[in-house]
Short mmCIF file of C-alpha atoms and ligand atoms in Angstrom, two decimals:
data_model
loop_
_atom_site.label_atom_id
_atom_site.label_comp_id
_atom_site.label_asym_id
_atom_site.label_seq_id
_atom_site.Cartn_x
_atom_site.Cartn_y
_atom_site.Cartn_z
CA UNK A 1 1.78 1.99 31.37
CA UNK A 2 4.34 1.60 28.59
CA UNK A 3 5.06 0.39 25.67
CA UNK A 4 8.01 2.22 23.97
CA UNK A 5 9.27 -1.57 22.29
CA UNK A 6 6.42 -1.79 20.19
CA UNK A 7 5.87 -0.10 16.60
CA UNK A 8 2.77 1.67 15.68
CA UNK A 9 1.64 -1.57 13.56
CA UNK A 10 2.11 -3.69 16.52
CA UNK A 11 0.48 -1.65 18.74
CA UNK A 12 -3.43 -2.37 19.64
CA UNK A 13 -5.62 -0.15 17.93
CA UNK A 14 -7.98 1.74 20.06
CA UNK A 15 -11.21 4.56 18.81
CA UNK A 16 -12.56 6.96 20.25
CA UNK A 17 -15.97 8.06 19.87
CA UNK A 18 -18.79 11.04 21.20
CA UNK A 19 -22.23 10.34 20.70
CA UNK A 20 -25.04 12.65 23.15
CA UNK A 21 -22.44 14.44 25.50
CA UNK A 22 -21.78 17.64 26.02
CA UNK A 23 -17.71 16.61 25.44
CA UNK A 24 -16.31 16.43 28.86
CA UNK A 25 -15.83 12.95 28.55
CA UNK A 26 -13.48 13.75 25.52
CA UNK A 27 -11.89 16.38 27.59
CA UNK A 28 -11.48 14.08 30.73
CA UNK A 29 -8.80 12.10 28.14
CA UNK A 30 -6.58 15.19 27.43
CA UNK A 31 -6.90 15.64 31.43
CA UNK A 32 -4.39 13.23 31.41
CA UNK A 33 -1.88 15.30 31.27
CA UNK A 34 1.58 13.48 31.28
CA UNK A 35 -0.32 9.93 31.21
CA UNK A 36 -1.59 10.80 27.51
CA UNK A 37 1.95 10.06 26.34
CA UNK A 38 2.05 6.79 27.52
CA UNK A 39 -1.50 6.26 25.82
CA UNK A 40 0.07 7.34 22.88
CA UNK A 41 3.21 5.56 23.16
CA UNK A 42 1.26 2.44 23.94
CA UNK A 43 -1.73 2.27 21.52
CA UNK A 44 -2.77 3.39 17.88
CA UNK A 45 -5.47 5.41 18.13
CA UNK A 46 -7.26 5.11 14.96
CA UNK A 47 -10.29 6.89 15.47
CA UNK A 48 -11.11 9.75 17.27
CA UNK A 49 -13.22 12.45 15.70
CA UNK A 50 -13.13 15.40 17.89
CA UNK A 51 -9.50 15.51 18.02
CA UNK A 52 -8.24 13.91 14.48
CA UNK A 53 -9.41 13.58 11.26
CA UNK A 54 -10.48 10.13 10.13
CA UNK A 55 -13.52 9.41 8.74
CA UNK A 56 -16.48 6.87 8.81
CA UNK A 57 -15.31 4.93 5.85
CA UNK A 58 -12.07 4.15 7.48
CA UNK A 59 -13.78 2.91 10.30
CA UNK A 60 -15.88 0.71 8.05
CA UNK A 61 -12.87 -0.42 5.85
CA UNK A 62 -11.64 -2.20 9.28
CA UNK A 63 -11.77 -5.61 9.71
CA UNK A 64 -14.44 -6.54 12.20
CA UNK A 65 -12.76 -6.97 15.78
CA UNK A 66 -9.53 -5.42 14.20
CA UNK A 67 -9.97 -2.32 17.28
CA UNK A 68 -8.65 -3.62 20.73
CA UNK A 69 -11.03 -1.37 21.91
CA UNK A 70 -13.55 1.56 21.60
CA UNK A 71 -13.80 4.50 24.31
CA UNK A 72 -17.78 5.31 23.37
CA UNK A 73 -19.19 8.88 25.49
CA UNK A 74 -22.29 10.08 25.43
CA UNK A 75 -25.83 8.42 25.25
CA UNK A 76 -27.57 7.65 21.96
CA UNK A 77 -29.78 9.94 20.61
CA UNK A 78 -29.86 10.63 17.00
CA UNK A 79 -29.84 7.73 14.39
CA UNK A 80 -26.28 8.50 13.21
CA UNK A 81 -25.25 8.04 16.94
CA UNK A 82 -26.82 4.30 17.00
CA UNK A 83 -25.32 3.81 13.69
CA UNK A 84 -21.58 4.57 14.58
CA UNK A 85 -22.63 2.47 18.63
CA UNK A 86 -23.00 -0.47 16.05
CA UNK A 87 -20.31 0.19 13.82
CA UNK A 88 -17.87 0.28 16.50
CA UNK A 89 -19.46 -2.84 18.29
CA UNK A 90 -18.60 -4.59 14.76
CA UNK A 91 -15.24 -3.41 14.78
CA UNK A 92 -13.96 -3.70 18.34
CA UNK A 93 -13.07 -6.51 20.49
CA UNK A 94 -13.92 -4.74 23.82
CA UNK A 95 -16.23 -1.33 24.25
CA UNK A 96 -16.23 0.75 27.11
CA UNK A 97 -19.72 2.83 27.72
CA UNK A 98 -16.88 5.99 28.69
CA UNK A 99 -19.07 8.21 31.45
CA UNK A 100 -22.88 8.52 32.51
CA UNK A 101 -24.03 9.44 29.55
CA UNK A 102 -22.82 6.11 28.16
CA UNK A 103 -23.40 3.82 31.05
CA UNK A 104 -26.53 5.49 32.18
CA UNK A 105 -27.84 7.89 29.86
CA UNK A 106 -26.69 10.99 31.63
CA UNK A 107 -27.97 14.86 31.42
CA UNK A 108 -29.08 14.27 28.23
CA UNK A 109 -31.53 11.59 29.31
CA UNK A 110 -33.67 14.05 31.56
CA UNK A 111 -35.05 14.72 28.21
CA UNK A 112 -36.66 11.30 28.21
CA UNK A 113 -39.24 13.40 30.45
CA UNK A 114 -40.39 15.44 26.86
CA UNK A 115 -40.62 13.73 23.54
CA UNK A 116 -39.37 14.69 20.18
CA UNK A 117 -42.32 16.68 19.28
CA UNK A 118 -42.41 18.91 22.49
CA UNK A 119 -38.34 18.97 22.21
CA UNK A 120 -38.68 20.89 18.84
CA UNK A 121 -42.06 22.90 19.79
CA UNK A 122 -39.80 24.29 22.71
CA UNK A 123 -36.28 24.54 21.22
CA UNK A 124 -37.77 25.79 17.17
CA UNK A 125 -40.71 27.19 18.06
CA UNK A 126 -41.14 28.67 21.92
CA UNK A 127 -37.96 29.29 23.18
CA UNK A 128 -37.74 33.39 23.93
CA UNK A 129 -34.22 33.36 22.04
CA UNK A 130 -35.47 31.51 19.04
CA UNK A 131 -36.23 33.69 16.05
CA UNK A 132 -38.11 31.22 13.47
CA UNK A 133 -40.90 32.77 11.72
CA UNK A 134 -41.68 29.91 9.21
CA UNK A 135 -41.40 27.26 12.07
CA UNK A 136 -38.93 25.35 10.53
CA UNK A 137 -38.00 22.31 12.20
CA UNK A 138 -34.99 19.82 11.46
CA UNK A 139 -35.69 17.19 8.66
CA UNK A 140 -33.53 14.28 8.10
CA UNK A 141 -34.36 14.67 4.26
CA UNK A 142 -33.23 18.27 2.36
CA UNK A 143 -33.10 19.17 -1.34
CA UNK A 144 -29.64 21.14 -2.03
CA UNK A 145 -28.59 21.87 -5.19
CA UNK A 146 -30.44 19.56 -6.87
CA UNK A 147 -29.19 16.69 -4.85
CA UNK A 148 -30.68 15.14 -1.87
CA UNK A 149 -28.92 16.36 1.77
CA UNK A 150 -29.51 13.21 4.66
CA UNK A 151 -29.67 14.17 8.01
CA UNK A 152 -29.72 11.98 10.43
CA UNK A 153 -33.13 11.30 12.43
CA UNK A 154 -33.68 12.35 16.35
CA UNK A 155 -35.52 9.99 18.56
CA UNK A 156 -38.58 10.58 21.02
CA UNK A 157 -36.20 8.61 23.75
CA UNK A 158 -32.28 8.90 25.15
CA UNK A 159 -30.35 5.77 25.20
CA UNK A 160 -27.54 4.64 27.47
CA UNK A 161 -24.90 2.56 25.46
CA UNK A 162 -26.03 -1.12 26.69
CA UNK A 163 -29.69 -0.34 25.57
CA UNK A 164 -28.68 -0.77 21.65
CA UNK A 165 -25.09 -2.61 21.74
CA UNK A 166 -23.50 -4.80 23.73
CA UNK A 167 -20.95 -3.10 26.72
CA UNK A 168 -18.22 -4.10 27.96
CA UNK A 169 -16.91 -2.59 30.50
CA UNK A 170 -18.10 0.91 32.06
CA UNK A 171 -16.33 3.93 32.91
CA UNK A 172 -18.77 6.01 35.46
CA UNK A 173 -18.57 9.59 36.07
CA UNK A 174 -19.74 12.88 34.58
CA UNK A 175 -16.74 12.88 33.41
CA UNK A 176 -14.69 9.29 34.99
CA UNK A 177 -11.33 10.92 36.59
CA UNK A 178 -8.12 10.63 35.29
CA UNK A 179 -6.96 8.10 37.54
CA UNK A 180 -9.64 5.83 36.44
CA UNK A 181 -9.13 6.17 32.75
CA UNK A 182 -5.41 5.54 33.52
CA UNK A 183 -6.24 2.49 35.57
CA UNK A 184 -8.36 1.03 32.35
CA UNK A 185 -6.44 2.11 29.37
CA UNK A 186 -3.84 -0.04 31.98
CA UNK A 187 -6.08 -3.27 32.84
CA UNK A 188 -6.99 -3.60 28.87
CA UNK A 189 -3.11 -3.30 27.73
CA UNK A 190 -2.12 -5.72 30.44
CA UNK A 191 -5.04 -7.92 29.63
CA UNK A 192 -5.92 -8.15 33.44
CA UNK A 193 -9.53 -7.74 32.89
CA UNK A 194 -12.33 -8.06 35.39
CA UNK A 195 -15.31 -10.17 34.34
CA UNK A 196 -17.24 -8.44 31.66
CA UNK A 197 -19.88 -6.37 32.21
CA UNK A 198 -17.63 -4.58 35.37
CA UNK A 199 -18.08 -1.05 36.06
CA UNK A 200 -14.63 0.23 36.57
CA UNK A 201 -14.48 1.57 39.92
CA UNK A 202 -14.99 0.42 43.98
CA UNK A 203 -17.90 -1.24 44.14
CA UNK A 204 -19.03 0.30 47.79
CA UNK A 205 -20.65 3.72 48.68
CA UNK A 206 -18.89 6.92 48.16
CA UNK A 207 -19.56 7.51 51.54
CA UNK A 208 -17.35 4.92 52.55
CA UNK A 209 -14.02 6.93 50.96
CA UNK A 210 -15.37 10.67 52.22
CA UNK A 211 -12.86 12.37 54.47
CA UNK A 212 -16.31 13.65 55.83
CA UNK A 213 -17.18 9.86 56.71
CA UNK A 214 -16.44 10.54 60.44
CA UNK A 215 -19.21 12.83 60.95
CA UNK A 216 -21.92 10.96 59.07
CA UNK A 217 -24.40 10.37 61.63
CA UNK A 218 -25.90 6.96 62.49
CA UNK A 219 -29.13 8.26 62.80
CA UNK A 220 -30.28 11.16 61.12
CA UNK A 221 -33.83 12.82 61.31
CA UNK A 222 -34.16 16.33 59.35
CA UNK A 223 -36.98 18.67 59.35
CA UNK A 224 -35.67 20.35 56.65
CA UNK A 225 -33.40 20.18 53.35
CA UNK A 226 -31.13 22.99 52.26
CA UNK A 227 -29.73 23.80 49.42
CA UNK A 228 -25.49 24.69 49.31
CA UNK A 229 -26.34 28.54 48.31
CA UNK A 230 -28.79 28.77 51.78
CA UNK A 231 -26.17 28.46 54.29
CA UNK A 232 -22.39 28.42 55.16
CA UNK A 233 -21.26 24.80 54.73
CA UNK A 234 -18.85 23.71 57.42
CA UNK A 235 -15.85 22.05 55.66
CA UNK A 236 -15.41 19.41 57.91
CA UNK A 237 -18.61 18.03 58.72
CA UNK A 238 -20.61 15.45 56.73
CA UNK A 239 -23.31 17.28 54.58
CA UNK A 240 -26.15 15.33 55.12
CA UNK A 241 -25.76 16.37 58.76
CA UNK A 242 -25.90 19.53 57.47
CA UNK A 243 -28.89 19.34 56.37
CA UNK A 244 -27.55 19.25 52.71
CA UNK A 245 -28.56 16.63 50.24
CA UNK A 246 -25.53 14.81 49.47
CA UNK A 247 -26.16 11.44 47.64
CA UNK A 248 -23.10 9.73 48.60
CA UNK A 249 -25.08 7.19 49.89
CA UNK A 250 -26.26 5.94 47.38
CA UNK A 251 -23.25 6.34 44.93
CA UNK A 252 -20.66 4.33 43.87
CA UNK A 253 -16.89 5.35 45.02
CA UNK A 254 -13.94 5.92 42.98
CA UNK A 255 -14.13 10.06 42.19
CA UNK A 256 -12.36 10.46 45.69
CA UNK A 257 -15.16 12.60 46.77
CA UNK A 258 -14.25 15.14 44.55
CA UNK A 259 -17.11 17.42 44.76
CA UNK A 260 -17.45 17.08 48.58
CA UNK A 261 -14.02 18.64 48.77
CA UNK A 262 -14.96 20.69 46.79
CA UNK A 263 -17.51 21.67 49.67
CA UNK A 264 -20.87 20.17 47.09
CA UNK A 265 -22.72 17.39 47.80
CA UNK A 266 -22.65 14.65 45.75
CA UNK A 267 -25.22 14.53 42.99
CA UNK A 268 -24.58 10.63 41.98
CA UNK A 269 -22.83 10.96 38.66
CA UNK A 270 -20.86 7.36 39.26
CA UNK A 271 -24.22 6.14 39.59
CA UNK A 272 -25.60 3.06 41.80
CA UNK A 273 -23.61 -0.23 42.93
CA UNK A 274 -23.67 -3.30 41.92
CA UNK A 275 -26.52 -4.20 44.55
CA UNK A 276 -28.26 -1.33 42.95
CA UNK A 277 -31.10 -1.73 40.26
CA UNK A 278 -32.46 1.36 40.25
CA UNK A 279 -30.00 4.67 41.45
CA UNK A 280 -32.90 6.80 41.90
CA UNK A 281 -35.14 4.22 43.65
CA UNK A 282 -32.43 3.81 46.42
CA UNK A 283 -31.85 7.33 46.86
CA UNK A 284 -35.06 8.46 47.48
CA UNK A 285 -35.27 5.55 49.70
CA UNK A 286 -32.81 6.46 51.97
CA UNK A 287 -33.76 9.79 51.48
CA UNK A 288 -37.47 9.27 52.96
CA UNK A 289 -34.98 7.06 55.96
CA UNK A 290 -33.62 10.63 57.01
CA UNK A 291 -37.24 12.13 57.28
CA UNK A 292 -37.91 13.16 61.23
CA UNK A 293 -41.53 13.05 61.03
CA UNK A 294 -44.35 10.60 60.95
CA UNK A 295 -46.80 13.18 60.54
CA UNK A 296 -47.92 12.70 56.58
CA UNK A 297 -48.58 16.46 56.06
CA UNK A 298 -45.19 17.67 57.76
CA UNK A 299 -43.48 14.73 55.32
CA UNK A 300 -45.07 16.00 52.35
CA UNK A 301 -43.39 19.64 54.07
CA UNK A 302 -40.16 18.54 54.09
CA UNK A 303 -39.94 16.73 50.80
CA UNK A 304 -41.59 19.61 48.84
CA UNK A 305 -38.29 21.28 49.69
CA UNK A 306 -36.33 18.72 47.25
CA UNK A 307 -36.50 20.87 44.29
CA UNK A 308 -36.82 18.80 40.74
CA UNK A 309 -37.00 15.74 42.17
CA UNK A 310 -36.51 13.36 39.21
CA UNK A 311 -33.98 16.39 38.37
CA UNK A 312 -31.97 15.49 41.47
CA UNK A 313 -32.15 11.67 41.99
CA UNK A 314 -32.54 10.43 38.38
CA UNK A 315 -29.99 13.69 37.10
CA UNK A 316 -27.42 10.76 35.58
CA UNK A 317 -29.71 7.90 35.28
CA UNK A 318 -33.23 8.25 33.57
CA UNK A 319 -32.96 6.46 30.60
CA UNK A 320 -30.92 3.30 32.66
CA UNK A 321 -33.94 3.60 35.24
CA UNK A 322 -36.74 1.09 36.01
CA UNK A 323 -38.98 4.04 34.70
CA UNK A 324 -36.73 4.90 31.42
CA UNK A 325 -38.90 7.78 30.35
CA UNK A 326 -41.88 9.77 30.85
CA UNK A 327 -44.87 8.29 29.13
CA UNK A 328 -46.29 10.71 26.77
CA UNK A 329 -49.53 8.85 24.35
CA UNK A 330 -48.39 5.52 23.46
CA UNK A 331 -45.00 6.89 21.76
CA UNK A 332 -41.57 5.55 23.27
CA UNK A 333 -39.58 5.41 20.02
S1 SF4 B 401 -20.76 12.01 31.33
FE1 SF4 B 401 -20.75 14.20 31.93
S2 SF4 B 401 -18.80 14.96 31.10
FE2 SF4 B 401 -19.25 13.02 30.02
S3 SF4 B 401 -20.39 13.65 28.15
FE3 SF4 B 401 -21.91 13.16 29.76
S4 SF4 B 401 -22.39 15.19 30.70
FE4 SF4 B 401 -20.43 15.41 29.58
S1 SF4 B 402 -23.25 11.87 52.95
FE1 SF4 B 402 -21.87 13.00 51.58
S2 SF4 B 402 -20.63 14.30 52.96
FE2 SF4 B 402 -21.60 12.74 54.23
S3 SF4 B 402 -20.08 11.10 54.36
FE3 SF4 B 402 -21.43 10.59 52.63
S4 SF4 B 402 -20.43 11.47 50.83
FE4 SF4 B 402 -19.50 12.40 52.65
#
């Protein structure tokens, strides 16, 4: 990946931007390393808030499809977030949904489970380290100094990127690995593209690249779930036959199995294949596969011992779900 020929007016123009994340996404790029050079070397980047200091109104002085392409982390949220999604849409000829919280909606769509009203009650008003005697709560309006101070608004529901522009091309992982990125920025400087609408990484189980693979059992039927903490973890052996729920199965490949080599189980953050609709669906079907019981009462048992279950199979995907959110009254906003 290089470009060293071109000037910086010939080179494409790329943005980068960070809506609902918690920024690992952004630090994933500078995890580059050495390969950041040849980023730089090969493309303009024009826009990129958390590490340089352009503004909105350059972004809106661009001509529309001027940006060869825009990196976009994080899920939408807040109405300033939705406002820059579109902006960038305008402005670029190809948009990546960067990470689960773009492609799927991420951590911060387990808060699809509350709405905006209990989010504040908790965070402004209930929380043991809040100190807020007058309840205050944020506005998106504010009188200051005799002008008027706009803030932008929070919604009752978490977004992923496709759910309010068009994507195209996703990124997946909590945060996508360096080679990945590298392999992108690559494919969209080459122009070798895949059709649009690709998600950026093998499209087969996770499984299927373990260096645990070996050990996965055909058949499986568990009596019980563990958690890591609860016993030693042989290094070797697959962790589902450990008793561990690792949700490899389910998950697309591409992170090199990063966390089981790390001796973790996989908690799905590259999200489902392409045969996948639903990523939670499908794990907790093959999760109720590995059950050794027919017995109702022992199944309920050994499922009670998944703890936070929408926590653990819909952790990256809620808002990209068949179920989106938690119905609370007749608000989905
Ligand atoms: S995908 Fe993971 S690393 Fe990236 S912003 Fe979301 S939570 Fe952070
Ligand atoms: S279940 Fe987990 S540990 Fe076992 S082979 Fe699949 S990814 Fe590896």
């Amino acid at each position: 990946m290089t470009n060293t020929a071109t000037t910086a007016a010939e080179k494409p123009r790329v943005a980068f931007y960070w809506c609902a994340g918690c920024g690992g996404c952004e630090e994933a790029v500078v995890d580059l390393a050495e390969q950041i050079l040849d980023v730089v070397a090969a493309v303009d980047i024009v826009f990129w808030p958390v590490a340089l200091d352009f503004k909105r109104p350059g972004v809106e002085a661009m001509a529309d499809g001027s940006l060869a392409a825009a990196f976009i982390n994080g899920a939408i949220r807040t109405s300033e977030q939705l406002e820059m999604a579109r902006l960038l849409r305008t402005k670029s000829r190809v948009v990546v949904a960067f990470g689960a919280c773009a492609q799927l909606g991420g951590i911060p769509g387990l808060a699809n489970l509350w709405d905006r009203n209990s989010i504040f009650q908790t965070v402004y008003r209930e929380a043991p380290s809040t100190a807020n005697p007058d309840g205050v709560t944020p506005q998106t309006s504010q009188p200051v100094d005799g002008e008027t101070l706009e803030l932008p608004s929070f919604a009752d529901t978490v977004r992923a990127l496709d759910q309010v522009i068009e994507v195209d091309y996703y990124l997946p992982g909590c945060p996508p690995t360096a080679k990945l990125i590298g392999e992108a920025v690559h494919a969209l400087l080459s122009g070798n593209l895949p059709p649009r609408g690709t998600v950026l990484a093998p499209d087969r189980a996770l499984c299927e690249e373990c260096p645990r693979k070996d050990s996965k059992p055909q058949d499986l039927a568990l009596n019980a779930f563990k958690r890591p903490h609860e016993l030693i973890l042989d290094r070797q052996t697959c962790l589902l036959a450990q008793g561990v729920l690792c949700l490899g199965p389910a998950t697309r490949a591409g992170c090199e199995a990063r966390c089981v080599q790390g001796n973790m189980p996989c908690s799905g953050c590259f999200g489902p294949t392409s045969r996948v609709k639903d990523f939670g669906g499908k794990a907790l079907s093959g999760i109720a596969s590995l059950v050794g019981s027919t017995d109702e009462q022992e199944i309920i048992r050994i499922l009670d011992q998944i703890p936070d279950p929408v926590g653990t199979l819909y952790r990256y995907s809620l808002p990209s779900s068949l179920l989106q959110r938690r119905r609370i009254g007749a608000k989905s906003a």
